[in-house]
Structures are given as structure tokens and as C-alpha cells.
mmCIF file of C-alpha atoms in Angstrom:
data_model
loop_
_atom_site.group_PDB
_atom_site.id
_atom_site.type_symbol
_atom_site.label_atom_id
_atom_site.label_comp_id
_atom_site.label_asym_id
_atom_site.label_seq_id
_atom_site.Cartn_x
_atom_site.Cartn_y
_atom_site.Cartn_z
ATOM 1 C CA UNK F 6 -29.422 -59.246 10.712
ATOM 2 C CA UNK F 7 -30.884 -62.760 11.964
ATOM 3 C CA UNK F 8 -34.563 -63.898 11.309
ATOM 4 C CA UNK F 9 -37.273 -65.011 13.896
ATOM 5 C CA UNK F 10 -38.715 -67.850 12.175
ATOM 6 C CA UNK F 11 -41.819 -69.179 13.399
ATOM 7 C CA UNK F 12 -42.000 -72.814 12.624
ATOM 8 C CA UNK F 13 -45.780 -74.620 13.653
ATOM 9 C CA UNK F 14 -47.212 -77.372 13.397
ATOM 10 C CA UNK F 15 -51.120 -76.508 11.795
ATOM 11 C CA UNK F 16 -54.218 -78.219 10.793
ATOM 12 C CA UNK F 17 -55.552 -77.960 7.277
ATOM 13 C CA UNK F 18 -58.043 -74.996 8.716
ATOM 14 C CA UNK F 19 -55.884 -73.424 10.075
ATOM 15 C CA UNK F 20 -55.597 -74.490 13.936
ATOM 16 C CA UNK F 21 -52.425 -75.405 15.539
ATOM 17 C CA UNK F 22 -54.515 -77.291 19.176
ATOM 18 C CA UNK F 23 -57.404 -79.374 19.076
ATOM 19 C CA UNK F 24 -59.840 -78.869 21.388
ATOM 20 C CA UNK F 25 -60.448 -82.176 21.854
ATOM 21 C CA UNK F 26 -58.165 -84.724 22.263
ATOM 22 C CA UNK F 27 -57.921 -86.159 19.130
ATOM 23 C CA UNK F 28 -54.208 -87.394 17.149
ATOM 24 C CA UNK F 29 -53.989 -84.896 14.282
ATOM 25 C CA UNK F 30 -50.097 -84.459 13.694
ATOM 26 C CA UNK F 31 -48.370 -87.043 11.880
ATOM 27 C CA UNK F 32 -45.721 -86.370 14.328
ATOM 28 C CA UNK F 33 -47.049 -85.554 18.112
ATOM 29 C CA UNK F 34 -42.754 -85.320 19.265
ATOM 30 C CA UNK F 35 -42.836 -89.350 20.636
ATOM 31 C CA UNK F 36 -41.065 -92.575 18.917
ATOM 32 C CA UNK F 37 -43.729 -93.126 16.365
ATOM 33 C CA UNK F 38 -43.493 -90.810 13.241
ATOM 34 C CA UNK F 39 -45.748 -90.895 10.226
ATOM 35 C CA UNK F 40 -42.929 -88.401 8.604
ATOM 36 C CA UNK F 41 -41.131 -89.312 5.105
ATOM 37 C CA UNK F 42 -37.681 -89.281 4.685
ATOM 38 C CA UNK F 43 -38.002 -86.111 2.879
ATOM 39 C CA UNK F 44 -39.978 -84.405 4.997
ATOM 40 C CA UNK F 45 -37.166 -85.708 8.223
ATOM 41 C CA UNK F 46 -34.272 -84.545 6.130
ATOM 42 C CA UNK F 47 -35.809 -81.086 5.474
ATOM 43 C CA UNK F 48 -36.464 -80.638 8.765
ATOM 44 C CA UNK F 49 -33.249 -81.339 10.076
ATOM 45 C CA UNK F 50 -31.671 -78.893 7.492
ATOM 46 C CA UNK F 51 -33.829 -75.927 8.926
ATOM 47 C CA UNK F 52 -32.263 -76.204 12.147
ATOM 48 C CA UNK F 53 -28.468 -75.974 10.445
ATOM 49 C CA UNK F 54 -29.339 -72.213 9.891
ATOM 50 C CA UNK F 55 -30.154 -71.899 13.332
ATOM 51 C CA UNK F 56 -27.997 -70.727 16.773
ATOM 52 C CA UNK F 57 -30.703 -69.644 18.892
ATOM 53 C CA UNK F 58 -33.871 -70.912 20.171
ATOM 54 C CA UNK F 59 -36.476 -68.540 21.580
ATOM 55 C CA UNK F 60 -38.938 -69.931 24.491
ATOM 56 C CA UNK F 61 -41.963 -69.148 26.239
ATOM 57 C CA UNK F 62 -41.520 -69.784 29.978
ATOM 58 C CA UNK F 63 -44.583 -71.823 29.605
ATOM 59 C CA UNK F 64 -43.136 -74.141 27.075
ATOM 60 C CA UNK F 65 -39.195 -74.324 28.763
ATOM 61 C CA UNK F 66 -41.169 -75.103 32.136
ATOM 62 C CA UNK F 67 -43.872 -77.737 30.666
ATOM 63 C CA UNK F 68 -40.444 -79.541 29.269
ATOM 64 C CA UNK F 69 -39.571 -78.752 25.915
ATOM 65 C CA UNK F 70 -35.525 -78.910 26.484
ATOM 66 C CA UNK F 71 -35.582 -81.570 28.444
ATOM 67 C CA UNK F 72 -37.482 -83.935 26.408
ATOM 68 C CA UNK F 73 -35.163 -82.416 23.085
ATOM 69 C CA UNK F 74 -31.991 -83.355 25.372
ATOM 70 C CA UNK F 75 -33.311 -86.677 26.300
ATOM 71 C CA UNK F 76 -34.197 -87.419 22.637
ATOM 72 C CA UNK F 77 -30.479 -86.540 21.662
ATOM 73 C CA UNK F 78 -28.878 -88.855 24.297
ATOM 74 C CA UNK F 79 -31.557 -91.678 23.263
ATOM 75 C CA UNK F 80 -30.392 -91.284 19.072
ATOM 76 C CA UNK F 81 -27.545 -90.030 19.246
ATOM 77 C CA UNK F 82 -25.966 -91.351 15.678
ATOM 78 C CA UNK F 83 -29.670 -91.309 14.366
ATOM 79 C CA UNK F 84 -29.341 -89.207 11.429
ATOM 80 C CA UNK F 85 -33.504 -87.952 12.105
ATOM 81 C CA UNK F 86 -32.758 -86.349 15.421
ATOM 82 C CA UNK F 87 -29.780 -84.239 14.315
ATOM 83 C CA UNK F 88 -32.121 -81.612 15.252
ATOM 84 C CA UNK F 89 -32.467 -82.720 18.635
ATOM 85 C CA UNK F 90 -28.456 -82.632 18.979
ATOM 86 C CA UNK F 91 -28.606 -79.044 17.345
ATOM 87 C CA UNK F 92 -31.388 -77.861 19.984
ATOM 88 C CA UNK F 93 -28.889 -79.331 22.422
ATOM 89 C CA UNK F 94 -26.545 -77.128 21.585
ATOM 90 C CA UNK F 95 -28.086 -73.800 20.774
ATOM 91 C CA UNK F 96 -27.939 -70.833 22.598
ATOM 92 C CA UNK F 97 -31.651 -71.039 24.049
ATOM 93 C CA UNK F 98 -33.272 -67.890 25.334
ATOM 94 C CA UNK F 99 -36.680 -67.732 27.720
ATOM 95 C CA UNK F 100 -38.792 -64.617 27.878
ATOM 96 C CA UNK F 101 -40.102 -63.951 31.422
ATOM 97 C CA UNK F 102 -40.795 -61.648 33.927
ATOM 98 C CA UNK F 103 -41.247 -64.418 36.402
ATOM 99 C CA UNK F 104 -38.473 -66.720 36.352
ATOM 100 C CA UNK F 105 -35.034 -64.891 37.497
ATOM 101 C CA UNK F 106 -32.357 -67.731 37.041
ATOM 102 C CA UNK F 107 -32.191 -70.532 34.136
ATOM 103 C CA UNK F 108 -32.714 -73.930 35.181
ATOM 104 C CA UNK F 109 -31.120 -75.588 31.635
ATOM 105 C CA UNK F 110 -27.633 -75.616 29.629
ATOM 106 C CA UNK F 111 -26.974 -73.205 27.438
ATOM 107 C CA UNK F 112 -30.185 -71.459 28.236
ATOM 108 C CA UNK F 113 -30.081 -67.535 29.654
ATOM 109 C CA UNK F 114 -33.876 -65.652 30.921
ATOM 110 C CA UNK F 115 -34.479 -62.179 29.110
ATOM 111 C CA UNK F 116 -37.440 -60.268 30.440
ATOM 112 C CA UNK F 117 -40.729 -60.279 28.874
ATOM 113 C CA UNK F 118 -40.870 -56.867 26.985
ATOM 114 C CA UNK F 119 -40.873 -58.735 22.838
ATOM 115 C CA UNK F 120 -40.204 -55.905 20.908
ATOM 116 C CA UNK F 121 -36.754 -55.076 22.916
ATOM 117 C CA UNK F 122 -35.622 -58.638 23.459
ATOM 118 C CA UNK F 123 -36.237 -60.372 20.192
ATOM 119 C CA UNK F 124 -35.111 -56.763 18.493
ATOM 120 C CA UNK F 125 -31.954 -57.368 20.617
ATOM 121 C CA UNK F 126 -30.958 -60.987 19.430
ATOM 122 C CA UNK F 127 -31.955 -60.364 15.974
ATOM 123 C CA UNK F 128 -29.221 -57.365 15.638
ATOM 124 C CA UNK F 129 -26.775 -60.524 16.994
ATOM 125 C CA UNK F 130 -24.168 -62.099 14.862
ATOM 126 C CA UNK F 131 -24.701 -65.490 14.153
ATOM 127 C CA UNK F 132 -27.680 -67.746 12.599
ATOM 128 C CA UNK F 133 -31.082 -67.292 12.966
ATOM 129 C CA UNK F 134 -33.768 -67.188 15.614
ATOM 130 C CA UNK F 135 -36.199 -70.501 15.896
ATOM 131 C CA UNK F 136 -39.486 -70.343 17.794
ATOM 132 C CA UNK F 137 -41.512 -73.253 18.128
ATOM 133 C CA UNK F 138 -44.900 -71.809 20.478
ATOM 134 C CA UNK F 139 -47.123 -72.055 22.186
ATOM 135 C CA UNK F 140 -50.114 -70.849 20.370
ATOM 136 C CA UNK F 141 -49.994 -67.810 23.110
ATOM 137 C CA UNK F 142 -46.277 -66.987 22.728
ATOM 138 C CA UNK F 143 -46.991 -67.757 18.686
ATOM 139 C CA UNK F 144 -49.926 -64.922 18.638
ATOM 140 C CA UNK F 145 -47.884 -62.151 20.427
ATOM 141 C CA UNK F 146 -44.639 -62.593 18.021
ATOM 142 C CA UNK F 147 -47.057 -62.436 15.167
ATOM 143 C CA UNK F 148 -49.146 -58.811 16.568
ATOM 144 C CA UNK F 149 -45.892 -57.472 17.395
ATOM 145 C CA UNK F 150 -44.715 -57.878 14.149
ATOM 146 C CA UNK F 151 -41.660 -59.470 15.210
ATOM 147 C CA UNK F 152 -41.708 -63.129 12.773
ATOM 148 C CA UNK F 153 -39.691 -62.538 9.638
ATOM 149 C CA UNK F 154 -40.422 -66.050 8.647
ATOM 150 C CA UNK F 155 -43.298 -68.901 8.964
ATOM 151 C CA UNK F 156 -42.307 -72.050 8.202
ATOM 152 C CA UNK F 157 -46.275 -73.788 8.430
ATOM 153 C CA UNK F 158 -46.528 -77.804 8.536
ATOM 154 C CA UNK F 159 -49.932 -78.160 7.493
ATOM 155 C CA UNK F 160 -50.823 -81.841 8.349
ATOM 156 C CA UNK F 161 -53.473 -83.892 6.583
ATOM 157 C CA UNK F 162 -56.335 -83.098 9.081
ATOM 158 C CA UNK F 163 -58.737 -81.112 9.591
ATOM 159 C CA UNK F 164 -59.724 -79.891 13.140
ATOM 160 C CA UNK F 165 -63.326 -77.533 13.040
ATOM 161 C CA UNK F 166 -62.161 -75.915 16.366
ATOM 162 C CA UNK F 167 -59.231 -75.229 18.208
ATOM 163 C CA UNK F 168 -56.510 -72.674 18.908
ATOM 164 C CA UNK F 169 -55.196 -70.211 16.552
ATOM 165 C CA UNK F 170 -52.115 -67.935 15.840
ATOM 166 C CA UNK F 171 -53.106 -65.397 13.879
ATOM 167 C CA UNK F 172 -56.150 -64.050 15.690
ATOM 168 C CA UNK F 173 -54.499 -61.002 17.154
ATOM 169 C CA UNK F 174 -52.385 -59.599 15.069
ATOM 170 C CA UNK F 175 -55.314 -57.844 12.544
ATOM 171 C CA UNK F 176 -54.774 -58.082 8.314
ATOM 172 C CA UNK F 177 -51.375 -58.722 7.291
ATOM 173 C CA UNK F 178 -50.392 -59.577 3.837
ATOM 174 C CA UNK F 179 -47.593 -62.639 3.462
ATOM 175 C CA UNK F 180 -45.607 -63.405 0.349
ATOM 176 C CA UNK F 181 -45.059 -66.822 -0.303
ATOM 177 C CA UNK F 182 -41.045 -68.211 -0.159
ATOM 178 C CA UNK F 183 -41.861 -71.987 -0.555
ATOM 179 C CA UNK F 184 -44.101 -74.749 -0.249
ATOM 180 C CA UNK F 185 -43.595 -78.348 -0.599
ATOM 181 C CA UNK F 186 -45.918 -81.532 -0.503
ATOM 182 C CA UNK F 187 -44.751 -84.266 0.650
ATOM 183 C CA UNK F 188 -45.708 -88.251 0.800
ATOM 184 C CA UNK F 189 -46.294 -88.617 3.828
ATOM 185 C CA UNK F 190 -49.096 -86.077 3.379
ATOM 186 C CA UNK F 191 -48.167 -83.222 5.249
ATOM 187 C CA UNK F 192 -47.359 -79.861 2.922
ATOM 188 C CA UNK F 193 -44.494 -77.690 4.400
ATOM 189 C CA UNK F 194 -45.288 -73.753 2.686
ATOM 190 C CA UNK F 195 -42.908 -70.935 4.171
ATOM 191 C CA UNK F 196 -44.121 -67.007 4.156
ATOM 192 C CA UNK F 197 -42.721 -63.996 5.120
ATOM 193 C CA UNK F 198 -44.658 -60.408 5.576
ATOM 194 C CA UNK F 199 -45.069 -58.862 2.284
ATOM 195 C CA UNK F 200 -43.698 -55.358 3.704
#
């Protein structure tokens, strides 16, 4: 059986959006990265576990694949964006009721109903399941009981406000798999629900 792994980028109290538009991430997805070589490499070998790629409309719509695809083409012998190649080629699935025909590669529209769809690809042969958000798409995976794996980047920052992912889903218990600091300053710690 595959695993819906969750993998966010989060703020030392817990928020994964500012409110305000300040630069928290050591990483905000352009050219400049404050990530270590470890913390690159890691990353990268996540994504060799993974075949499909699980969107919101919002964030397949606001540009997510294209700006992936775009990175590939720019570094394309960089070892760092290996994921971006991998995104490239993954099977990537959007849930919505709204849209009726894919606009990118490799990309096919299930409908909206969670539980069925993401029940559907995980009983798939093959690697795992990434999602990457939005905080909204985040939150309903998590209340629906539907992420088998987090996979947290907590950068060095601390926010006081913003948006969450765990405010619908009520108590849970998680058992830790992993965590890992790293020098760049950002501490990678991977959970799963203690069931």
C-alpha cells in the first residue's frame, strides 16, 4: 500500500503562512537558497520514493507545475533540482469538482470527494503519494485522516500569527520516525499517527 506524505514547510510555532509579509523560509522556491548541502541532498532523496504528486486545484492553478517544470529545464544537470526533474515526471493528480480537463503533462483531475480518491491511489502499485498544500488542502488531508506521513521543515523563525494545519482535525497522537537538525538551521522531524 503507498503512503500520503505530507511534506510542509512550518515556522518554529507552528504556522506554515505569515500573515504578514515577512521572509521566514530559508527557501521561499526562487534562485536564492539558505539550504545546506545536507539538507538539498535529503530533500532530493524524499522525492526518489515518490511516483505521484497530489494537488489542490488551487495550488496546480496558482502555478506550482509550471514553475517545477521551468526550474527543471533552467538546471537541468544541477544535482539540487533533481527533484524538480522527478516532479516533472510524476504522475500528478488534482482534486476538483470544478476543473473537468487537465491543463499539464502527466497530470489527470479526480473529483473532490478525499476519502475515495486518495483511498484509491494509495491501494495503487507503485511509490508513494507526495502532497505539498496549501494550508487548506493540508487541513482537510489531516481531519480526514488520510496523511500516513509528515515530513515538517521547521525553519529558524518564529511567526506569532498565521495559518495553520492542524486546526481541524481535533487531538491526534503522532509517533515520531525522524528528526534531523541541520546547519543551515532548519530541523527536518518526520511523524506518522500513532494508531
Amino acid at each position: 500500500m503507498k503512503k500520503l506524505i505530507l511534506q510542509m514547510q512550518m515556522s518554529v510555532d507552528g504556522f506554515v503562512g505569515a500573515e504578514d509579509d515577512h521572509r521566514w523560509q530559508l527557501w521561499e522556491w526562487g534562485d536564492d537558497s539558505a539550504w545546506d548541502d545536507a539538507l538539498k541532498q535529503d530533500f532530493n532523496a524524499v522525492f526518489e520514493t515518490i511516483d505521484t504528486i497530489l494537488l489542490s486545484r488551487k495550488m496546480a492553478e496558482e502555478g506550482y507545475l509550471t514553475h517545477w517544470g521551468n526550474a527543471a529545464t533552467r538546471f537541468p544537470k544541477d544535482r539540487f533540482y533533481a527533484f524538480a526533474q522527478r516532479i516533472v515526471a510524476a504522475q500528478k493528480v488534482v482534486l476538483s469538482d470544478r476543473l473537468k480537463a487537465a491543463r499539464w503533462e502527466r497530470t489527470s483531475i479526480a473529483s473532490g470527494d478525499l476519502p475515495r480518491e486518495v483511498n484509491a491511489l494509495k491501494a495503487g502499485e507503485g511509490g508513494d503519494i507526495a502532497v505539498f498544500g496549501g494550508a487548506g488542502f493540508a487541513s482537510a488531508l489531516i481531519a480526514a485522516g488520510l496523511v500516513d506521513e509528515f515530513q515538517l521543515f521547521i525553519n529558524p523563525a518564529v511567526l506569532g500569527a498565521g495559518r495553520r494545519i492542524f486546526g481541524q482535525g481535533g487531538f491526534s497522537r503522532l509517533k515520531l520516525i525522524g528528526s534531523k537538525a541541520y546547519a543551515s538551521g532548519m530541523v527536518v522531524s518526520r511523524y506518522a499517527p500513532a494508531r
